[in-house]
Short mmCIF file of N, CA and C and ligand atoms in Angstrom, two decimals:
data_model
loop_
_atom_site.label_atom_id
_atom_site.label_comp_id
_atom_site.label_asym_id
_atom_site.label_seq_id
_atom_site.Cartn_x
_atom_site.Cartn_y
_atom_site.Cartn_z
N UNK F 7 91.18 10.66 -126.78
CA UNK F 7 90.05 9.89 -127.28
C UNK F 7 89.58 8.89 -126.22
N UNK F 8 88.27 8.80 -125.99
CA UNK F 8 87.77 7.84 -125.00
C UNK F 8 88.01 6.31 -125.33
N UNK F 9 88.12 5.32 -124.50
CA UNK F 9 88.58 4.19 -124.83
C UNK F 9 87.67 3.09 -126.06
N UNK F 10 86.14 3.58 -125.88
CA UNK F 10 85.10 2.81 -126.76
C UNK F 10 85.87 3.63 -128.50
N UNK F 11 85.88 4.69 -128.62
CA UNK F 11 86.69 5.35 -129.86
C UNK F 11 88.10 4.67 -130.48
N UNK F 12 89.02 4.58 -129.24
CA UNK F 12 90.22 3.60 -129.79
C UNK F 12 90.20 2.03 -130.17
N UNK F 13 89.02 1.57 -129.54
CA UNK F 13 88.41 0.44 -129.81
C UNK F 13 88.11 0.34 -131.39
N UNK F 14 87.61 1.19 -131.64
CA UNK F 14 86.96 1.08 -133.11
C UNK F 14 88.01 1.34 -133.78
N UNK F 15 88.47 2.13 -133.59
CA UNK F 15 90.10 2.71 -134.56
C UNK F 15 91.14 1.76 -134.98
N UNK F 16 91.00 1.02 -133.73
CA UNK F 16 91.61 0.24 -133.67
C UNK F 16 91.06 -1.52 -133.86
N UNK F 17 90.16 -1.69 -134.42
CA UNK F 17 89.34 -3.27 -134.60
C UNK F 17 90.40 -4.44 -135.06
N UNK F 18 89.97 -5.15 -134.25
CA UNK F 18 90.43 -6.11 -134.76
C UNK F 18 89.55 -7.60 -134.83
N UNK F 19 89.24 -7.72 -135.91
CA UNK F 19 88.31 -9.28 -136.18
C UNK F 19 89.14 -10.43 -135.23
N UNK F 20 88.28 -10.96 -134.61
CA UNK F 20 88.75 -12.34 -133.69
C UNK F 20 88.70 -13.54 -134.54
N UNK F 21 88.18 -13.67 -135.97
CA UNK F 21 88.26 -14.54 -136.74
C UNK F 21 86.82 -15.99 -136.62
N UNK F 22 86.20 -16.16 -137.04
CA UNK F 22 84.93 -16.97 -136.67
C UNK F 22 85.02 -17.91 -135.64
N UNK F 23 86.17 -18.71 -135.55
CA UNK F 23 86.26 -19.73 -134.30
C UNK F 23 87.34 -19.11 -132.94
N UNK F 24 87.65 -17.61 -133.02
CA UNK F 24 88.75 -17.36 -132.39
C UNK F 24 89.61 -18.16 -131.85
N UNK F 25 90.64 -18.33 -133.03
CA UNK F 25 91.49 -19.48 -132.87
C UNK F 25 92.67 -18.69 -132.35
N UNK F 26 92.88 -17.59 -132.38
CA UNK F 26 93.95 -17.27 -131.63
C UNK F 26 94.40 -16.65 -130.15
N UNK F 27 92.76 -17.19 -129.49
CA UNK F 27 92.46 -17.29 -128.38
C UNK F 27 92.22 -18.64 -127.43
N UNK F 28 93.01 -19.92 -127.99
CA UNK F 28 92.46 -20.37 -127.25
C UNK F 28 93.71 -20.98 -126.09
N UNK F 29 93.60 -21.48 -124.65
CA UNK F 29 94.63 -21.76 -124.23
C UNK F 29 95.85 -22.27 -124.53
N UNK F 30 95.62 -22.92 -125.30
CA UNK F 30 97.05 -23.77 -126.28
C UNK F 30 97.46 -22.76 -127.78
N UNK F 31 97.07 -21.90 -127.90
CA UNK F 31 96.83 -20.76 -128.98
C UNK F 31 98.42 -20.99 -129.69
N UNK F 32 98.82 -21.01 -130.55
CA UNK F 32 100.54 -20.95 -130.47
C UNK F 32 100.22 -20.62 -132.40
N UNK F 33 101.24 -19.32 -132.86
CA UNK F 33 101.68 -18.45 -131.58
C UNK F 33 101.15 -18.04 -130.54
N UNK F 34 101.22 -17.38 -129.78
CA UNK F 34 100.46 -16.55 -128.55
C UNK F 34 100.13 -15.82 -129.57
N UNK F 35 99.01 -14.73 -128.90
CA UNK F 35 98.07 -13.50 -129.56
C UNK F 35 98.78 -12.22 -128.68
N UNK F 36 99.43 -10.89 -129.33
CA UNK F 36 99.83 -10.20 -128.59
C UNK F 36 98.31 -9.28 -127.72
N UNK F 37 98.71 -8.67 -127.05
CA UNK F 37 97.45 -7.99 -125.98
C UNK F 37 97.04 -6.92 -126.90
N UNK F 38 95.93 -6.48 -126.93
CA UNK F 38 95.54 -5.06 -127.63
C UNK F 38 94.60 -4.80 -126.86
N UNK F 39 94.07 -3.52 -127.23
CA UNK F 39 92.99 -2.82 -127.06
C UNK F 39 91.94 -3.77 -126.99
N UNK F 40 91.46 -3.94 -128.16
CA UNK F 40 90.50 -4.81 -128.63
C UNK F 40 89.96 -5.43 -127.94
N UNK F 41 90.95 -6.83 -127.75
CA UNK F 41 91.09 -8.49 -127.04
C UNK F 41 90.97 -8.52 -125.68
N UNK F 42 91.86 -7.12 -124.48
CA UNK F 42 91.51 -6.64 -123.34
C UNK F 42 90.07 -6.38 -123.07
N UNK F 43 89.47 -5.77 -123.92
CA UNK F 43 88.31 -4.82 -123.56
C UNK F 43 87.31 -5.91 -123.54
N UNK F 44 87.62 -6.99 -124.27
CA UNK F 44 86.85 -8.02 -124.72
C UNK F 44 86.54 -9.10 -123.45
N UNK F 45 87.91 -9.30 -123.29
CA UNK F 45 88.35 -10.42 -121.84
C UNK F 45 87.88 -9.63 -120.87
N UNK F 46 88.18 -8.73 -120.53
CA UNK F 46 87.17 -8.10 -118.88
C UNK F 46 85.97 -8.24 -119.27
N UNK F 47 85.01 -7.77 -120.36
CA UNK F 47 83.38 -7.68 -120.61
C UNK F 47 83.19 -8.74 -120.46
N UNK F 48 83.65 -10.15 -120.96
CA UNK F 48 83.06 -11.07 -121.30
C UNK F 48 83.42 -11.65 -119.60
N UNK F 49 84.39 -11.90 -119.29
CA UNK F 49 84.68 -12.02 -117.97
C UNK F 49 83.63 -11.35 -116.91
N UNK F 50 83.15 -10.15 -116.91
CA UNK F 50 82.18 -9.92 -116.11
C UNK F 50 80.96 -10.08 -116.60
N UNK F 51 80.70 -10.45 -117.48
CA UNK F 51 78.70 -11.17 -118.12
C UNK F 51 79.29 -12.67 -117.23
N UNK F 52 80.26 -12.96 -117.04
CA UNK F 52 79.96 -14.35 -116.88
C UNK F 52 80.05 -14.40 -115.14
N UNK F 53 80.77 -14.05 -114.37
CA UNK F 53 80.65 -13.97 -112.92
C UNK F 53 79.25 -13.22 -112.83
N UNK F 54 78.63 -12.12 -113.48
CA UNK F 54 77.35 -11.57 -113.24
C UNK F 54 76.70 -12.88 -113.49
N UNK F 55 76.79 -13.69 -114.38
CA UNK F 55 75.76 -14.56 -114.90
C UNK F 55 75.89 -15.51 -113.75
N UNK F 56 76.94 -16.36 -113.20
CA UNK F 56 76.79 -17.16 -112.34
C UNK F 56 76.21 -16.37 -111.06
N UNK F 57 76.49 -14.49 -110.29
CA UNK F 57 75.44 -14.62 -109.50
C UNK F 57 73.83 -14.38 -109.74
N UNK F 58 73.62 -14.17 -110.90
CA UNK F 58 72.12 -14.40 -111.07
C UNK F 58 71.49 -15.79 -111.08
N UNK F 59 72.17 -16.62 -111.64
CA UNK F 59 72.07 -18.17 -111.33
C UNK F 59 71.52 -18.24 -109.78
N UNK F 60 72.81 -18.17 -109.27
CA UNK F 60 72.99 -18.41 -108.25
C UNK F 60 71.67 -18.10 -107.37
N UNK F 61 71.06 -16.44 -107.07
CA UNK F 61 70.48 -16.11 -106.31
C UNK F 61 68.43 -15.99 -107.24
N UNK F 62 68.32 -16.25 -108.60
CA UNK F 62 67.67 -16.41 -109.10
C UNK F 62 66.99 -18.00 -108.79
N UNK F 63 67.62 -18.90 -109.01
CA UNK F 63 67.35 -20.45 -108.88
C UNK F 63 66.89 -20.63 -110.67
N UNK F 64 67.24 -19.77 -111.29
CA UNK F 64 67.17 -19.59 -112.80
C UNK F 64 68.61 -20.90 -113.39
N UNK F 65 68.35 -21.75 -115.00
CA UNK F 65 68.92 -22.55 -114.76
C UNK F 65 70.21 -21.62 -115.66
N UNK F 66 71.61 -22.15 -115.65
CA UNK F 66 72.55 -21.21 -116.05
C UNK F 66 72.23 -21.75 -117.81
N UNK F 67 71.48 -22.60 -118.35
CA UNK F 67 71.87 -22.80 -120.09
C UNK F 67 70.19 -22.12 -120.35
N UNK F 68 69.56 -21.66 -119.35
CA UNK F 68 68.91 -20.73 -120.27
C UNK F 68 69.24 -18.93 -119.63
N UNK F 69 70.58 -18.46 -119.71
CA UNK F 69 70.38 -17.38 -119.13
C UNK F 69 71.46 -17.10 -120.81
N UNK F 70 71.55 -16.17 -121.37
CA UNK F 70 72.01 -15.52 -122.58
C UNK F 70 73.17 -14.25 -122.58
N UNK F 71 73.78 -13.81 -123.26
CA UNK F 71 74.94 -12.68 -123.04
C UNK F 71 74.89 -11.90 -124.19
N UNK F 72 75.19 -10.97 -124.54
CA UNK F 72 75.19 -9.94 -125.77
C UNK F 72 76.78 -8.90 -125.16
N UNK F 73 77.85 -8.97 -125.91
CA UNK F 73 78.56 -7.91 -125.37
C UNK F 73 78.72 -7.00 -126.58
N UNK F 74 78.84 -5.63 -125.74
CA UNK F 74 78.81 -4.18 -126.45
C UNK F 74 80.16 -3.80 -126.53
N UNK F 75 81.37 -4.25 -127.09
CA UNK F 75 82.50 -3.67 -126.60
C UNK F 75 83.04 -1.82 -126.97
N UNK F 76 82.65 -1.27 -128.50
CA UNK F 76 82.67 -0.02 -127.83
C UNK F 76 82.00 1.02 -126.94
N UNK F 77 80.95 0.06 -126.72
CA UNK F 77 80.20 0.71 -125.03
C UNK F 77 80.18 0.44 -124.07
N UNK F 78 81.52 -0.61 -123.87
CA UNK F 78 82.51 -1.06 -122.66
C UNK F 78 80.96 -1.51 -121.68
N UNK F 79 80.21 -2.66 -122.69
CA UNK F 79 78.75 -2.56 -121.97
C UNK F 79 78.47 -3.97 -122.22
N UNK F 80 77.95 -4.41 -121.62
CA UNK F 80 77.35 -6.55 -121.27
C UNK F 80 76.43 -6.38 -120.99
N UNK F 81 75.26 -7.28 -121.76
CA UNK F 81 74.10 -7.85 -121.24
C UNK F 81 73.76 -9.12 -121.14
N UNK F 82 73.07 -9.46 -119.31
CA UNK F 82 72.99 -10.77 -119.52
C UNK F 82 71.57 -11.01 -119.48
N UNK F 83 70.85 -12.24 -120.20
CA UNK F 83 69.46 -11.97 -120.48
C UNK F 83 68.96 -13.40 -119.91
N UNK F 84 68.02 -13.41 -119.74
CA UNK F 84 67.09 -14.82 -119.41
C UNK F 84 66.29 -14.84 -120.93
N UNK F 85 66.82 -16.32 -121.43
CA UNK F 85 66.16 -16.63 -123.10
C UNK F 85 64.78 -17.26 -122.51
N UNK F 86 63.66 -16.67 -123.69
CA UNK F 86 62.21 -17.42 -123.40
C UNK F 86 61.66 -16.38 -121.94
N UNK F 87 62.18 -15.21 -121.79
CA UNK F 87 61.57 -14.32 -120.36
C UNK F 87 60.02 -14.45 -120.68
N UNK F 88 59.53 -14.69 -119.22
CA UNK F 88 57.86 -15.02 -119.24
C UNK F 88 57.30 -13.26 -118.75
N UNK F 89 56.56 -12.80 -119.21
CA UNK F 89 56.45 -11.77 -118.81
C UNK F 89 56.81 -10.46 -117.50
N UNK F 90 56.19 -11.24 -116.89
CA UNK F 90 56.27 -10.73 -115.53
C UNK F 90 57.62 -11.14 -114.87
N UNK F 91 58.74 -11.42 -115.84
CA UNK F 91 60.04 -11.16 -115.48
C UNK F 91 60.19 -12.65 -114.43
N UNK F 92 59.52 -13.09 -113.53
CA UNK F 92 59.53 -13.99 -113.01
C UNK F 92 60.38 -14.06 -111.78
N UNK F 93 61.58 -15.29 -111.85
CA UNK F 93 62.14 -15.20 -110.76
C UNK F 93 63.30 -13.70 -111.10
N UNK F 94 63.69 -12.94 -112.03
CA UNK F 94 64.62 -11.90 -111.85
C UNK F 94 64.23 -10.74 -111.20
N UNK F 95 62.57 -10.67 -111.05
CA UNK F 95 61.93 -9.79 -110.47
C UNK F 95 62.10 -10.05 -108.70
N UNK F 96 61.92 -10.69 -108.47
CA UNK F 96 62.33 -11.65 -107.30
C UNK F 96 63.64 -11.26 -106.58
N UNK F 97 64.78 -11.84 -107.49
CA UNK F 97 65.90 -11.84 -107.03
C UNK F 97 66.27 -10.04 -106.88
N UNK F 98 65.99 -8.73 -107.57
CA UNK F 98 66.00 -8.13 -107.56
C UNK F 98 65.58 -7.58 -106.13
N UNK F 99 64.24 -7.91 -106.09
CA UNK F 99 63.60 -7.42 -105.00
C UNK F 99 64.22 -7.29 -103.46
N UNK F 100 64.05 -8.84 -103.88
CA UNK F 100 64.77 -9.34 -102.07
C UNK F 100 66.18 -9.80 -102.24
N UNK F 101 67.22 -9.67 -103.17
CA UNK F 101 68.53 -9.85 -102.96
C UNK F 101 69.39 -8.85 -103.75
N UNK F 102 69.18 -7.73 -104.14
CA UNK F 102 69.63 -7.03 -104.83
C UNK F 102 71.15 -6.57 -104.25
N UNK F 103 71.31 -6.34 -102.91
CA UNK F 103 72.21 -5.99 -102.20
C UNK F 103 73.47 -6.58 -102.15
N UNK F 104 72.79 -8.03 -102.08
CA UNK F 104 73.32 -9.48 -101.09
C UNK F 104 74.10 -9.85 -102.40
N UNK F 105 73.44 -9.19 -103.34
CA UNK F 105 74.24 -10.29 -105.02
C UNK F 105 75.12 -9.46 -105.48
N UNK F 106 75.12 -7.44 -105.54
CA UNK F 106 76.14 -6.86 -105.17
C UNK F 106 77.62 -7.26 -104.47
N UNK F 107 77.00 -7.27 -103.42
CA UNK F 107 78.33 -7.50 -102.28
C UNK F 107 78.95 -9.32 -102.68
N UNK F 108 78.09 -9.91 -103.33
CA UNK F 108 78.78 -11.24 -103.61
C UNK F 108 79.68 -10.96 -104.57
N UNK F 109 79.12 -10.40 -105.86
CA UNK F 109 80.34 -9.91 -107.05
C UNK F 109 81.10 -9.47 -106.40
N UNK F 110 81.61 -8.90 -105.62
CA UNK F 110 83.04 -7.97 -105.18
C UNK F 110 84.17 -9.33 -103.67
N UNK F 111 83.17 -10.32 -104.19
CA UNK F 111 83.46 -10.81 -102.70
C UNK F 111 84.66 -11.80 -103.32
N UNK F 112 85.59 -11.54 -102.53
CA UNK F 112 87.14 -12.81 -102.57
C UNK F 112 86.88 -13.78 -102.76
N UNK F 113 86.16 -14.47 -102.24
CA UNK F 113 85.72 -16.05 -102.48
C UNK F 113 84.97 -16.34 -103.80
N UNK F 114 84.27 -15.64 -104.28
CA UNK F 114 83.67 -15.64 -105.15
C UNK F 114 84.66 -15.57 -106.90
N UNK F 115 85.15 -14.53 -106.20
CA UNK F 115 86.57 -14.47 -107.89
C UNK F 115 87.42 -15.64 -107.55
N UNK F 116 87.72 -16.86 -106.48
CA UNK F 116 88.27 -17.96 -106.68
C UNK F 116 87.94 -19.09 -107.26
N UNK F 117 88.70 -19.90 -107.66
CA UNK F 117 88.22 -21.29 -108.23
C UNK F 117 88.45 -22.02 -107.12
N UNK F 118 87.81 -23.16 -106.95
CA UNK F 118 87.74 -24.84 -106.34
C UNK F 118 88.85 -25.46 -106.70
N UNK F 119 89.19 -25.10 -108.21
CA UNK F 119 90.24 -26.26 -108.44
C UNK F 119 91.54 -25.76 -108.31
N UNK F 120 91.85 -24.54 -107.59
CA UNK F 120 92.98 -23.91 -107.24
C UNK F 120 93.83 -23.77 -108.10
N UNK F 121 95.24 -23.69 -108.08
CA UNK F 121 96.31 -23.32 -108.43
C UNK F 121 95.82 -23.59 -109.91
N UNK F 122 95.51 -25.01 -110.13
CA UNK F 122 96.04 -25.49 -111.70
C UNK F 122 95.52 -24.39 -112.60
N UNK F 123 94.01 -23.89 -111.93
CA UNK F 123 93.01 -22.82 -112.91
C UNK F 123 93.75 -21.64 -112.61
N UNK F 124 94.01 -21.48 -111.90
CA UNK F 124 94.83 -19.91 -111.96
C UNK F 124 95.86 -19.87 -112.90
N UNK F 125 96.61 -21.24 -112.51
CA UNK F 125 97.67 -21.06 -113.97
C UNK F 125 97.59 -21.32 -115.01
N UNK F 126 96.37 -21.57 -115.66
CA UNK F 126 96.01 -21.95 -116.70
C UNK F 126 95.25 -20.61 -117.25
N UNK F 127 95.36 -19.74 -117.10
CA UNK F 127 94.29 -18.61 -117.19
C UNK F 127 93.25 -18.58 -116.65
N UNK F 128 92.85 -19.18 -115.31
CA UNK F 128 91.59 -19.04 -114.33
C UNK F 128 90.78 -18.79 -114.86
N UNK F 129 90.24 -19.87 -116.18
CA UNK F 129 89.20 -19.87 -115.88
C UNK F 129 88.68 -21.74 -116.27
N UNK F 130 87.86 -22.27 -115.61
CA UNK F 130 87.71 -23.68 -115.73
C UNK F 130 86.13 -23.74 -115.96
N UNK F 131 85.92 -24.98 -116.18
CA UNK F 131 84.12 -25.59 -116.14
C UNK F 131 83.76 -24.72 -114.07
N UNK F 132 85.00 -25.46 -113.39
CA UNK F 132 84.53 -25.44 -112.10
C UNK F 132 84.03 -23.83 -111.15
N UNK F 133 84.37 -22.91 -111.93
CA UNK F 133 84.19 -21.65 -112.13
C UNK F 133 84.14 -20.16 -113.05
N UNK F 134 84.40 -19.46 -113.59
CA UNK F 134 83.66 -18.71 -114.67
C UNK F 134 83.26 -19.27 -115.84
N UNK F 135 83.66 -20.61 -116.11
CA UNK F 135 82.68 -21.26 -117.25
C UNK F 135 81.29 -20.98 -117.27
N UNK F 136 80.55 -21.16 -118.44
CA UNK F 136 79.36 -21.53 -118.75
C UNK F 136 78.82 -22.32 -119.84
N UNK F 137 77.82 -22.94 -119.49
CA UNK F 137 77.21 -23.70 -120.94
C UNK F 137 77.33 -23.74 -121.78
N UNK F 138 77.53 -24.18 -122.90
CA UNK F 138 78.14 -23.66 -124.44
C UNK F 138 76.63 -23.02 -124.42
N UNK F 139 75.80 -23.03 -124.73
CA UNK F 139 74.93 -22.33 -125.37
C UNK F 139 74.63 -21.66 -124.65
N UNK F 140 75.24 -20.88 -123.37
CA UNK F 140 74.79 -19.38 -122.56
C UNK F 140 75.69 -18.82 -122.58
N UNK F 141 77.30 -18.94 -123.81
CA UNK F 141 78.13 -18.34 -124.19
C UNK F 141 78.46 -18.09 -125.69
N UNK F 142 78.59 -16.89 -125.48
CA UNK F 142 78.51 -15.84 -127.16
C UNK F 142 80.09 -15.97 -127.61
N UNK F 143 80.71 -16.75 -127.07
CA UNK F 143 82.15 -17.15 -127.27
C UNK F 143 83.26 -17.64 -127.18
N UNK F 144 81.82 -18.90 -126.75
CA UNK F 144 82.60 -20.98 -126.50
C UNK F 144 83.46 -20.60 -125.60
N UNK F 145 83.34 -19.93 -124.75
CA UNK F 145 84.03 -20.13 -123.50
C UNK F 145 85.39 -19.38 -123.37
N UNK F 146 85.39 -18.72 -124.26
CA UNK F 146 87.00 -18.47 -124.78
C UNK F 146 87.05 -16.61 -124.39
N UNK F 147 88.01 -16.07 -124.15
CA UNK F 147 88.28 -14.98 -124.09
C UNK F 147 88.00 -14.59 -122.93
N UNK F 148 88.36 -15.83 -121.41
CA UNK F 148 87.65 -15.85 -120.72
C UNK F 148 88.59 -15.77 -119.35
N UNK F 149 88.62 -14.84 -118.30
CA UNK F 149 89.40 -14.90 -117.45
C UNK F 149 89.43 -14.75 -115.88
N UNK F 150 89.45 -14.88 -114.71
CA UNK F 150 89.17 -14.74 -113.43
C UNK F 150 90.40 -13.53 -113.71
N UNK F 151 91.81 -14.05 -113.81
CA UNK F 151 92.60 -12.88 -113.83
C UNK F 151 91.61 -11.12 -114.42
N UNK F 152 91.04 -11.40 -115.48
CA UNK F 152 90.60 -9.60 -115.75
C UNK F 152 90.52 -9.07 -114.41
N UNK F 153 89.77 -10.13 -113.61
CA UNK F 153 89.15 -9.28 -112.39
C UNK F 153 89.74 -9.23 -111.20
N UNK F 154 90.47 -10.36 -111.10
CA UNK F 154 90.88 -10.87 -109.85
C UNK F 154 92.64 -10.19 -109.88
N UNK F 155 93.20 -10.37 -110.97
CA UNK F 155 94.41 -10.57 -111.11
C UNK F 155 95.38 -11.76 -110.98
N UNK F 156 96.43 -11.68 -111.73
CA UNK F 156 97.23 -13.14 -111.47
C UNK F 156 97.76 -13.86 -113.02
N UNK F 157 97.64 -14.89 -113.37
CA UNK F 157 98.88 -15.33 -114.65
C UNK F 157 97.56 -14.77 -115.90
N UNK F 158 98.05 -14.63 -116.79
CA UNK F 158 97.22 -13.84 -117.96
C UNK F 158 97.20 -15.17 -118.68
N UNK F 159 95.90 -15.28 -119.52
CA UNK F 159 95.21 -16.83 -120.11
C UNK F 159 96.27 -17.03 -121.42
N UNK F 160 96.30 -18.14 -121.79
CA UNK F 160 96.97 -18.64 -121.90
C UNK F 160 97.36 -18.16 -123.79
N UNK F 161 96.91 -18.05 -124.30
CA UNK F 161 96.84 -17.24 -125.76
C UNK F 161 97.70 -16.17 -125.51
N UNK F 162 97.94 -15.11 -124.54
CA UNK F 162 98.89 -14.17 -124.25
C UNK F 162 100.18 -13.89 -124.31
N UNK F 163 100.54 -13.19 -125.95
CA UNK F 163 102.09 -13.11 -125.57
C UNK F 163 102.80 -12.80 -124.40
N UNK F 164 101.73 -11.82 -123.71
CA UNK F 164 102.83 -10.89 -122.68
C UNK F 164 102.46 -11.80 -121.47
N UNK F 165 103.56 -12.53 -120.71
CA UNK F 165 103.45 -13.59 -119.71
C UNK F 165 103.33 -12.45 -118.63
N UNK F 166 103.22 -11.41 -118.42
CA UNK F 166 103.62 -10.67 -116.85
C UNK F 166 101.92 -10.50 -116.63
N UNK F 167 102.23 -10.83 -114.93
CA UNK F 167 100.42 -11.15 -114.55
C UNK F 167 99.89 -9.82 -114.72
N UNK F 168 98.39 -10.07 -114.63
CA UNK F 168 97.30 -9.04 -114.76
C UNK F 168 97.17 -8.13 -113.33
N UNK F 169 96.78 -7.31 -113.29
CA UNK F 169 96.01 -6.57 -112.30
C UNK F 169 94.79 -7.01 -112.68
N UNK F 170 94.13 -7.46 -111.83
CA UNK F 170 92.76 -7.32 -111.55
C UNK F 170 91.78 -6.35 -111.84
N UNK F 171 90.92 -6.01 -112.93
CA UNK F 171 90.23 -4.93 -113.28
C UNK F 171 89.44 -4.18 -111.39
N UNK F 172 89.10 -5.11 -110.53
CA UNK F 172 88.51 -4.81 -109.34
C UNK F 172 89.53 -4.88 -108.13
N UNK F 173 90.99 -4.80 -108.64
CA UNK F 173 91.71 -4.70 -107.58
C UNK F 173 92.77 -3.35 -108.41
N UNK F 174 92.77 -3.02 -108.83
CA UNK F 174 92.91 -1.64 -109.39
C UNK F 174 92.44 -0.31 -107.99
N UNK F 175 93.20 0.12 -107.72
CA UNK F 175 93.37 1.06 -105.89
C UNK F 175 92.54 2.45 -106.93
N UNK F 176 91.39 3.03 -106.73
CA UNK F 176 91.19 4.12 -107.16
C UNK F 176 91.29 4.95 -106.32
N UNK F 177 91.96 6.33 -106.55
CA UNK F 177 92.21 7.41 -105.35
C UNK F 177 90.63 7.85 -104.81
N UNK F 178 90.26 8.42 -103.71
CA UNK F 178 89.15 8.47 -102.77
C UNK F 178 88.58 9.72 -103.42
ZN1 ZN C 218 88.53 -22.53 -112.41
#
C-alpha cells in the first residue's frame, strides 16, 4: 500500500490544540505514520515559506500554508494575491534557480541559535518558525531535524535522532 493509503488507515486526530505535540508534551507522543508525515510536510511549507520570503521581499505574516497529508503535498500561498501574482511572479522569473539551490543548502537547514535549537527539536522563532497567523499549526509539529537530521522534537517518545528527510543517500 502506498504511504498516503496507510496514512488514512491509519488516522490519527491531533486533537484541537495538539497538545500532545508540544515541546514539554509529557507523556511523550509515540512516532506514527501520521505525526511523521505531518512533521516533514509542515517542516518543508515552512523552510519553503522562509525562502519565498526571503527572495520575494513578500512579508512572512501575509504568506499562508494548507497541508495535504495523504498527498504527502504543501501549499504555500500569498493571502490577499493581487492579480498579476506580483512579486511571486518576479521571484520566479529571475530567482527560480538561486531559491532551489538555497532549500538544499547547509546553511540554510541551520539555526543562529545553535546547539540549544537543535536540542530542543530545532526548531526556534530564530529559524523555521513563523508568524502565528502564517501557521496552520501554532508552530508546533515543527522540525529542522525532518530535514536536516539530529535530536527528534521534543513530544517524541523515541529519543534516537532523525535522519534527515534530505540527507537520506538515494542510490544513482
Ligand atoms: Zn532555531
Amino acid at each position: 500500500m502506498r504511504l498516503g493509503g496507510l496514512l488514512i488507515e491509519q488516522y490519527q486526530d491531533f486533537g484541537r490544540f495538539l497538545d500532545g505535540y508540544r515541546e514539554r508534551s509529557s507523556p511523550r507522543t509515540p512516532r506514527s505514520i501520521s505525526n511523521f508525515i505531518y512533521l516533514l510536510l509542515h517542516t518543508m511549507a515552512h523552510h519553503f515559506a522562509h525562502a519565498v520570503v526571503e527572495y520575494s521581499g513578500l512579508e512572512h505574516g501575509s504568506m499562508g500554508e494548507y497541508l495535504f497529508p495523504a498527498d504527502l503535498a504543501f501549499l504555500v500561498y500569498r493571502k490577499g494575491m493581487t492579480p498579476d501574482l506580483g512579486n511571486l511572479s518576479a521571484m520566479w522569473r529571475n530567482q527560480a534557480l538561486t531559491m532551489f539551490e538555497r532549500l538544499l543548502s547547509d546553511r540554510t537547514l541551520k539555526c543562529d541559535s545553535g546547539s540549544l535549537c537543535d536540542q530542543r527539536g530545532g526548531a526556534c522563532p530564530a529559524c523555521i518558525m513563523a508568524p502565528e497567523v502564517a501557521c496552520i499549526a501554532g508552530n508546533n509539529l515543527l522540525s529542522r531535524a525532518a530535514l536536516n537530521g539530529g535530536m527528534p522534537p521534543g513530544w517524541d517518545a523515541d529519543r534516537t535522532p532523525l535522519t534527515g528527510f534530505l540527507r537520506i543517500d538515494t542510490p544513482d
